[in-house]
Amino acid sequence: MDKSAFYVAGVPESFKEQLIQEMHFTTGAIPVTYVGVPLSSRKLTIQQCLPLVEKITARVSCWTSKLLSYSGRLQLIKSVLFEMNTYWGQVFLLPKKVIKMVNTICRVFLWTGSNVFSKKALVAWDTICQPQAAGGLNVIAFEQWNKAAICKLLWALTHRKETLWVQWIHGYYIKCQDLASMSTPKQACWIVRKIFEAKSWFPNTNAITHLNQFEVGGRFNIKKTYTAWFPQLPRPNWKNLLLSSGPLPRHHFILWLAVQNRLATVDRLAKWNIQVPMECVMCSSQAVETMQHLFFDCTYSKYIWHTILTWLGIQKQIGTWEEEVQWLSQRVKNKRPR
Ligand SMILES: [Zn+2]
């Protein structure tokens, strides 16, 4: 909240006046808004969440962000999502549709640098959300993170934390019942019901035991929950190459595209019906510009790679792209890879 305000409800007008005079705060009007969205016990509507969507759109559509490279855009997306999860994800349970909208804005911005809707994507968003070791770029998968944040609320309930809302739910809904086995109180508001329903995400209806495994030093850890839940893809054989700290961020991004064969080479452009001359521009051999040709079938790129290897004092037969990537991945495992 921008400034502190004072909210009064359920008391006679005269008492309210008296309170206002005693407390030197301005009085606030209900519903209360927090970073543009109303705090409410009901399910947030799409309309109410729009300020959030607009904030993100504003961040990615200012003129400076248009000039960013892929890796610059990626950094911006990471910081926007991180902020959202710090300020929003733990206060609000966002409707699925809003999460989808946010993901779309981020995806379109990453691949096109603009906020105009496009389906263009060189790599699937789910892959981008994978950890680096699993071939991703470590972007937060917002839906799963939101889920993990709800579990934190459930954990606070099971541990009867000394906060007002926990005490209130225990006093009004749980009373003497067993939280693990009791059913969701139907008369409770949307948020409370959502917290109760989170129990069903765990096997054998024993959410409480399962929740405890996500504690770190006696506190619930959202990151640990998220990591345990987000299914990881099998580790690709080129992961070491991407995990090494050598390349600059923008080179890192291009390398990441290359190892997945997602560079916009002319053979791929042709598949998208983009007409360009097919021949390799480097060796003028009539060979079609494919990944395999560019690295390292092409006499020109082969010559460059050979020269670099000689300069490094390495003698080897130059193989195909896959063989060279495999060979490099093995080499960067050393402590001081050149
Ligand atoms: Zn060539």
Short mmCIF file of C-alpha atoms and ligand atoms in Angstrom, two decimals:
data_model
loop_
_atom_site.label_atom_id
_atom_site.label_comp_id
_atom_site.label_asym_id
_atom_site.label_seq_id
_atom_site.Cartn_x
_atom_site.Cartn_y
_atom_site.Cartn_z
CA MET A 1 0.00 0.00 0.00
CA ASP A 2 1.27 3.45 -0.81
CA LYS A 3 0.39 4.91 2.57
CA SER A 4 -1.15 3.69 5.79
CA ALA A 5 -4.89 4.08 6.06
CA PHE A 6 -7.43 3.31 8.71
CA TYR A 7 -10.44 1.08 8.01
CA VAL A 8 -13.54 0.96 10.18
CA ALA A 9 -16.45 -1.44 9.84
CA GLY A 10 -19.28 -2.74 11.98
CA VAL A 11 -19.33 0.06 14.57
CA PRO A 12 -21.81 2.92 15.11
CA GLU A 13 -21.05 6.16 13.21
CA SER A 14 -20.38 8.14 16.41
CA PHE A 15 -17.82 5.59 17.62
CA LYS A 16 -16.21 5.64 14.19
CA GLU A 17 -15.83 9.45 14.38
CA GLN A 18 -14.27 9.10 17.82
CA LEU A 19 -11.79 6.50 16.58
CA ILE A 20 -10.81 8.63 13.61
CA GLN A 21 -10.07 11.57 15.88
CA GLU A 22 -7.91 9.45 18.17
CA MET A 23 -5.90 7.80 15.37
CA HIS A 24 -4.03 10.23 13.20
CA PHE A 25 -4.53 8.29 9.99
CA THR A 26 -6.63 8.98 6.95
CA THR A 27 -9.65 6.74 6.61
CA GLY A 28 -9.65 4.32 3.75
CA ALA A 29 -12.61 3.16 1.70
CA ILE A 30 -13.56 -0.50 1.30
CA PRO A 31 -12.74 -2.44 -0.85
CA VAL A 32 -9.06 -1.98 -0.04
CA THR A 33 -6.74 -2.14 -3.02
CA TYR A 34 -3.26 -3.55 -2.90
CA VAL A 35 -0.93 -2.71 -5.84
CA GLY A 36 -4.02 -1.88 -7.86
CA VAL A 37 -6.06 -5.01 -7.12
CA PRO A 38 -8.85 -5.06 -4.50
CA LEU A 39 -8.23 -7.23 -1.43
CA SER A 40 -11.25 -9.41 -1.25
CA SER A 41 -12.39 -12.67 0.27
CA ARG A 42 -14.13 -13.52 -3.00
CA LYS A 43 -12.54 -14.94 -6.10
CA LEU A 44 -10.81 -12.15 -8.02
CA THR A 45 -12.43 -11.43 -11.34
CA ILE A 46 -10.42 -11.01 -14.53
CA GLN A 47 -11.44 -7.33 -14.49
CA GLN A 48 -9.94 -6.88 -11.02
CA CYS A 49 -6.67 -8.46 -12.10
CA LEU A 50 -6.28 -6.30 -15.19
CA PRO A 51 -4.15 -3.65 -13.41
CA LEU A 52 -1.58 -6.41 -12.86
CA VAL A 53 -1.65 -7.43 -16.52
CA GLU A 54 -1.36 -3.77 -17.55
CA LYS A 55 1.64 -3.26 -15.26
CA ILE A 56 3.50 -6.11 -16.93
CA THR A 57 2.53 -4.97 -20.41
CA ALA A 58 3.84 -1.49 -19.59
CA ARG A 59 7.17 -2.94 -18.45
CA VAL A 60 7.72 -4.93 -21.63
CA SER A 61 6.43 -2.36 -24.09
CA CYS A 62 8.51 0.68 -23.21
CA TRP A 63 10.79 1.77 -26.03
CA THR A 64 14.04 0.65 -24.42
CA SER A 65 12.87 -2.95 -24.00
CA LYS A 66 12.20 -3.16 -27.75
CA LEU A 67 15.94 -2.82 -28.34
CA LEU A 68 16.89 -5.72 -26.10
CA SER A 69 18.45 -8.94 -27.37
CA TYR A 70 16.88 -12.32 -26.56
CA SER A 71 18.95 -12.60 -23.40
CA GLY A 72 18.07 -9.03 -22.35
CA ARG A 73 14.36 -9.78 -22.78
CA LEU A 74 14.81 -12.98 -20.83
CA GLN A 75 16.34 -11.04 -17.92
CA LEU A 76 13.43 -8.58 -17.97
CA ILE A 77 10.86 -11.41 -17.97
CA LYS A 78 12.65 -13.10 -15.09
CA SER A 79 12.64 -9.93 -13.02
CA VAL A 80 8.96 -9.17 -13.80
CA LEU A 81 7.89 -12.71 -12.84
CA PHE A 82 10.05 -12.63 -9.74
CA GLU A 83 8.45 -9.38 -8.60
CA MET A 84 4.98 -10.71 -9.34
CA ASN A 85 5.61 -13.74 -7.20
CA THR A 86 7.06 -11.72 -4.36
CA TYR A 87 4.35 -9.09 -4.24
CA TRP A 88 1.34 -10.83 -5.70
CA GLY A 89 1.65 -14.57 -5.68
CA GLN A 90 1.73 -14.77 -1.92
CA VAL A 91 -1.14 -12.38 -1.29
CA PHE A 92 -3.56 -13.35 -4.02
CA LEU A 93 -4.66 -16.59 -5.51
CA LEU A 94 -4.77 -15.60 -9.12
CA PRO A 95 -7.40 -17.09 -11.45
CA LYS A 96 -5.97 -19.51 -14.02
CA LYS A 97 -7.01 -17.25 -16.89
CA VAL A 98 -4.91 -14.39 -15.51
CA ILE A 99 -1.89 -16.68 -15.13
CA LYS A 100 -2.37 -17.70 -18.77
CA MET A 101 -2.53 -14.04 -19.85
CA VAL A 102 0.71 -13.25 -18.01
CA ASN A 103 2.45 -16.24 -19.59
CA THR A 104 1.29 -15.16 -23.04
CA ILE A 105 2.60 -11.61 -22.57
CA CYS A 106 5.98 -12.97 -21.48
CA ARG A 107 6.17 -15.51 -24.33
CA VAL A 108 5.25 -12.99 -27.04
CA PHE A 109 7.71 -10.47 -25.65
CA LEU A 110 10.57 -12.98 -25.52
CA TRP A 111 10.18 -14.10 -29.12
CA THR A 112 9.06 -10.89 -30.83
CA GLY A 113 10.20 -8.06 -28.53
CA SER A 114 6.75 -6.50 -28.69
CA ASN A 115 3.36 -6.72 -27.02
CA VAL A 116 1.44 -7.43 -30.22
CA PHE A 117 0.00 -10.95 -30.03
CA SER A 118 1.87 -13.55 -32.06
CA LYS A 119 2.09 -17.33 -31.98
CA LYS A 120 5.78 -17.29 -32.80
CA ALA A 121 7.90 -19.36 -30.41
CA LEU A 122 11.18 -21.07 -31.22
CA VAL A 123 11.01 -23.18 -28.05
CA ALA A 124 7.95 -24.17 -25.96
CA TRP A 125 7.28 -22.13 -22.82
CA ASP A 126 7.25 -25.29 -20.66
CA THR A 127 10.80 -26.03 -21.78
CA ILE A 128 11.89 -22.47 -20.97
CA CYS A 129 10.54 -22.95 -17.44
CA GLN A 130 12.74 -26.01 -16.90
CA PRO A 131 15.89 -25.65 -14.79
CA GLN A 132 19.11 -25.14 -16.77
CA ALA A 133 20.33 -28.68 -16.10
CA ALA A 134 17.16 -29.99 -17.75
CA GLY A 135 17.69 -27.83 -20.83
CA GLY A 136 15.58 -24.83 -19.82
CA LEU A 137 16.22 -21.21 -18.91
CA ASN A 138 15.02 -21.31 -15.33
CA VAL A 139 11.99 -19.03 -15.81
CA ILE A 140 9.39 -19.39 -13.06
CA ALA A 141 6.37 -21.50 -14.05
CA PHE A 142 3.81 -19.15 -12.59
CA GLU A 143 0.94 -21.57 -12.13
CA GLN A 144 3.03 -24.06 -10.17
CA TRP A 145 4.55 -21.27 -8.09
CA ASN A 146 1.09 -19.98 -7.21
CA LYS A 147 0.14 -23.51 -6.17
CA ALA A 148 3.19 -23.78 -3.94
CA ALA A 149 2.26 -20.42 -2.36
CA ILE A 150 -1.21 -21.79 -1.50
CA CYS A 151 0.50 -24.74 0.20
CA LYS A 152 2.33 -22.28 2.41
CA LEU A 153 -1.04 -21.03 3.65
CA LEU A 154 -2.21 -24.61 4.27
CA TRP A 155 1.02 -25.31 6.16
CA ALA A 156 0.45 -22.22 8.33
CA LEU A 157 -3.00 -23.63 9.17
CA THR A 158 -1.68 -27.06 10.09
CA HIS A 159 0.92 -25.51 12.36
CA ARG A 160 -1.58 -23.15 13.97
CA LYS A 161 0.70 -20.16 13.39
CA GLU A 162 0.07 -17.23 15.69
CA THR A 163 -1.38 -15.00 13.01
CA LEU A 164 -4.83 -13.49 13.08
CA TRP A 165 -6.18 -15.24 9.97
CA VAL A 166 -4.98 -18.66 11.10
CA GLN A 167 -6.55 -18.20 14.51
CA TRP A 168 -9.74 -16.97 12.86
CA ILE A 169 -10.06 -20.01 10.54
CA HIS A 170 -9.40 -22.34 13.45
CA GLY A 171 -11.98 -20.53 15.58
CA TYR A 172 -14.69 -20.38 12.93
CA TYR A 173 -14.28 -23.41 10.69
CA ILE A 174 -11.95 -26.04 12.10
CA LYS A 175 -12.97 -25.80 15.77
CA CYS A 176 -12.26 -29.26 17.27
CA GLN A 177 -12.10 -31.14 13.98
CA ASP A 178 -9.04 -32.76 12.48
CA LEU A 179 -7.80 -30.54 9.66
CA ALA A 180 -6.36 -33.50 7.72
CA SER A 181 -9.62 -35.43 7.50
CA MET A 182 -12.30 -32.72 7.71
CA SER A 183 -14.12 -31.69 4.53
CA THR A 184 -13.95 -28.19 3.05
CA PRO A 185 -16.35 -25.87 4.91
CA LYS A 186 -18.97 -25.00 2.28
CA GLN A 187 -19.97 -21.70 3.90
CA ALA A 188 -16.37 -20.40 3.90
CA CYS A 189 -15.23 -17.75 1.43
CA TRP A 190 -13.44 -18.57 -1.82
CA ILE A 191 -9.87 -18.18 -0.54
CA VAL A 192 -10.47 -20.34 2.55
CA ARG A 193 -12.06 -23.04 0.39
CA LYS A 194 -9.07 -22.94 -1.98
CA ILE A 195 -6.68 -23.46 0.90
CA PHE A 196 -8.68 -26.46 2.13
CA GLU A 197 -8.91 -27.90 -1.38
CA ALA A 198 -5.10 -27.85 -1.62
CA LYS A 199 -5.14 -30.96 0.59
CA SER A 200 -6.27 -32.98 -2.42
CA TRP A 201 -2.98 -32.25 -4.21
CA PHE A 202 -1.27 -34.71 -1.90
CA PRO A 203 -1.61 -38.49 -2.06
CA ASN A 204 -3.38 -40.56 0.63
CA THR A 205 -5.20 -37.50 2.03
CA ASN A 206 -2.26 -36.99 4.33
CA ALA A 207 -1.34 -33.49 3.31
CA ILE A 208 0.06 -32.57 6.70
CA THR A 209 2.87 -35.14 6.69
CA HIS A 210 3.65 -34.27 3.08
CA LEU A 211 3.80 -30.56 3.82
CA ASN A 212 6.42 -31.03 6.50
CA GLN A 213 8.96 -32.26 3.96
CA PHE A 214 8.99 -28.77 2.43
CA GLU A 215 10.20 -27.12 5.64
CA VAL A 216 13.62 -25.56 5.78
CA GLY A 217 14.79 -24.55 9.27
CA GLY A 218 11.26 -24.77 10.69
CA ARG A 219 9.73 -22.54 7.99
CA PHE A 220 7.79 -23.48 4.90
CA ASN A 221 9.87 -23.13 1.75
CA ILE A 222 7.90 -22.29 -1.42
CA LYS A 223 10.91 -22.87 -3.67
CA LYS A 224 11.42 -26.39 -2.32
CA THR A 225 7.75 -27.22 -2.93
CA TYR A 226 7.89 -25.80 -6.42
CA THR A 227 11.04 -27.73 -7.34
CA ALA A 228 9.60 -30.98 -6.00
CA TRP A 229 6.42 -30.55 -8.05
CA PHE A 230 7.49 -29.18 -11.34
CA PRO A 231 8.20 -32.27 -13.48
CA GLN A 232 11.68 -32.10 -14.95
CA LEU A 233 12.57 -33.18 -18.45
CA PRO A 234 15.39 -35.72 -18.85
CA ARG A 235 18.80 -34.06 -18.77
CA PRO A 236 20.09 -33.47 -22.30
CA ASN A 237 23.62 -34.54 -23.19
CA TRP A 238 24.56 -30.90 -23.93
CA LYS A 239 23.64 -29.56 -20.49
CA ASN A 240 27.28 -29.06 -19.41
CA LEU A 241 27.87 -26.79 -22.34
CA LEU A 242 25.02 -24.52 -21.22
CA LEU A 243 25.88 -24.71 -17.53
CA SER A 244 29.47 -23.57 -18.05
CA SER A 245 29.98 -19.95 -17.10
CA GLY A 246 32.08 -19.06 -20.14
CA PRO A 247 29.81 -17.46 -22.76
CA LEU A 248 28.25 -14.00 -22.59
CA PRO A 249 24.48 -14.05 -21.95
CA ARG A 250 23.53 -13.30 -25.53
CA HIS A 251 25.88 -15.97 -26.89
CA HIS A 252 24.51 -18.35 -24.29
CA PHE A 253 20.98 -17.83 -25.62
CA ILE A 254 22.00 -18.43 -29.24
CA LEU A 255 23.94 -21.54 -28.21
CA TRP A 256 20.84 -22.75 -26.34
CA LEU A 257 18.79 -22.32 -29.53
CA ALA A 258 21.48 -24.00 -31.65
CA VAL A 259 21.80 -27.16 -29.55
CA GLN A 260 18.04 -27.65 -29.93
CA ASN A 261 18.24 -26.99 -33.68
CA ARG A 262 15.99 -23.94 -33.37
CA LEU A 263 18.12 -21.36 -35.17
CA ALA A 264 16.40 -19.60 -38.05
CA THR A 265 18.44 -21.28 -40.77
CA VAL A 266 17.00 -21.11 -44.31
CA ASP A 267 15.78 -24.72 -44.27
CA ARG A 268 13.63 -23.84 -41.23
CA LEU A 269 12.54 -20.52 -42.77
CA ALA A 270 11.36 -22.46 -45.83
CA LYS A 271 9.15 -24.61 -43.58
CA TRP A 272 7.49 -21.40 -42.36
CA ASN A 273 6.97 -20.38 -46.01
CA ILE A 274 9.54 -17.59 -45.89
CA GLN A 275 11.22 -17.39 -49.28
CA VAL A 276 14.96 -16.67 -49.18
CA PRO A 277 17.90 -17.92 -51.27
CA MET A 278 18.67 -21.43 -50.02
CA GLU A 279 22.42 -21.58 -50.65
CA CYS A 280 25.02 -21.15 -47.96
CA VAL A 281 26.45 -17.61 -48.19
CA MET A 282 29.80 -18.59 -46.72
CA CYS A 283 31.11 -21.25 -49.10
CA SER A 284 29.06 -20.60 -52.27
CA SER A 285 28.91 -24.36 -52.88
CA GLN A 286 25.19 -24.57 -53.68
CA ALA A 287 24.78 -26.42 -50.39
CA VAL A 288 21.56 -25.64 -48.53
CA GLU A 289 22.04 -23.62 -45.35
CA THR A 290 21.10 -26.09 -42.62
CA MET A 291 22.41 -26.41 -39.08
CA GLN A 292 24.45 -29.44 -40.13
CA HIS A 293 25.99 -27.52 -43.01
CA LEU A 294 26.72 -24.31 -41.10
CA PHE A 295 28.38 -26.24 -38.26
CA PHE A 296 30.67 -27.86 -39.50
CA ASP A 297 30.08 -29.29 -43.00
CA CYS A 298 30.70 -25.91 -44.58
CA THR A 299 34.32 -25.62 -45.75
CA TYR A 300 34.49 -22.05 -44.43
CA SER A 301 33.23 -22.77 -40.88
CA LYS A 302 35.28 -25.96 -40.80
CA TYR A 303 38.36 -23.92 -41.62
CA ILE A 304 37.62 -21.44 -38.80
CA TRP A 305 36.97 -24.20 -36.27
CA HIS A 306 40.12 -26.01 -37.35
CA THR A 307 42.17 -22.81 -36.93
CA ILE A 308 40.76 -22.23 -33.43
CA LEU A 309 41.52 -25.82 -32.41
CA THR A 310 45.06 -25.54 -33.75
CA TRP A 311 45.53 -22.28 -31.84
CA LEU A 312 44.37 -24.08 -28.68
CA GLY A 313 46.87 -26.85 -29.41
CA ILE A 314 44.17 -29.46 -30.06
CA GLN A 315 44.57 -31.99 -32.85
CA LYS A 316 41.37 -33.73 -33.88
CA GLN A 317 39.26 -34.73 -36.83
CA ILE A 318 36.30 -32.37 -37.15
CA GLY A 319 33.02 -34.25 -36.92
CA THR A 320 29.36 -33.39 -37.34
CA TRP A 321 27.55 -30.78 -35.23
CA GLU A 322 26.30 -33.46 -32.80
CA GLU A 323 29.77 -34.99 -32.44
CA GLU A 324 31.40 -31.62 -31.83
CA VAL A 325 28.75 -30.64 -29.23
CA GLN A 326 29.24 -33.98 -27.47
CA TRP A 327 33.02 -33.55 -27.50
CA LEU A 328 32.75 -29.99 -26.11
CA SER A 329 30.28 -31.05 -23.40
CA GLN A 330 32.81 -33.60 -22.17
CA ARG A 331 35.61 -31.02 -22.17
CA VAL A 332 33.77 -28.30 -20.21
CA LYS A 333 33.42 -30.75 -17.32
CA ASN A 334 37.08 -30.02 -16.46
CA LYS A 335 37.73 -27.49 -13.74
CA ARG A 336 39.37 -24.98 -16.07
CA PRO A 337 37.96 -25.48 -19.54
CA ARG A 338 39.56 -23.32 -22.19
ZN ZN B 1 28.73 -23.35 -46.59
#
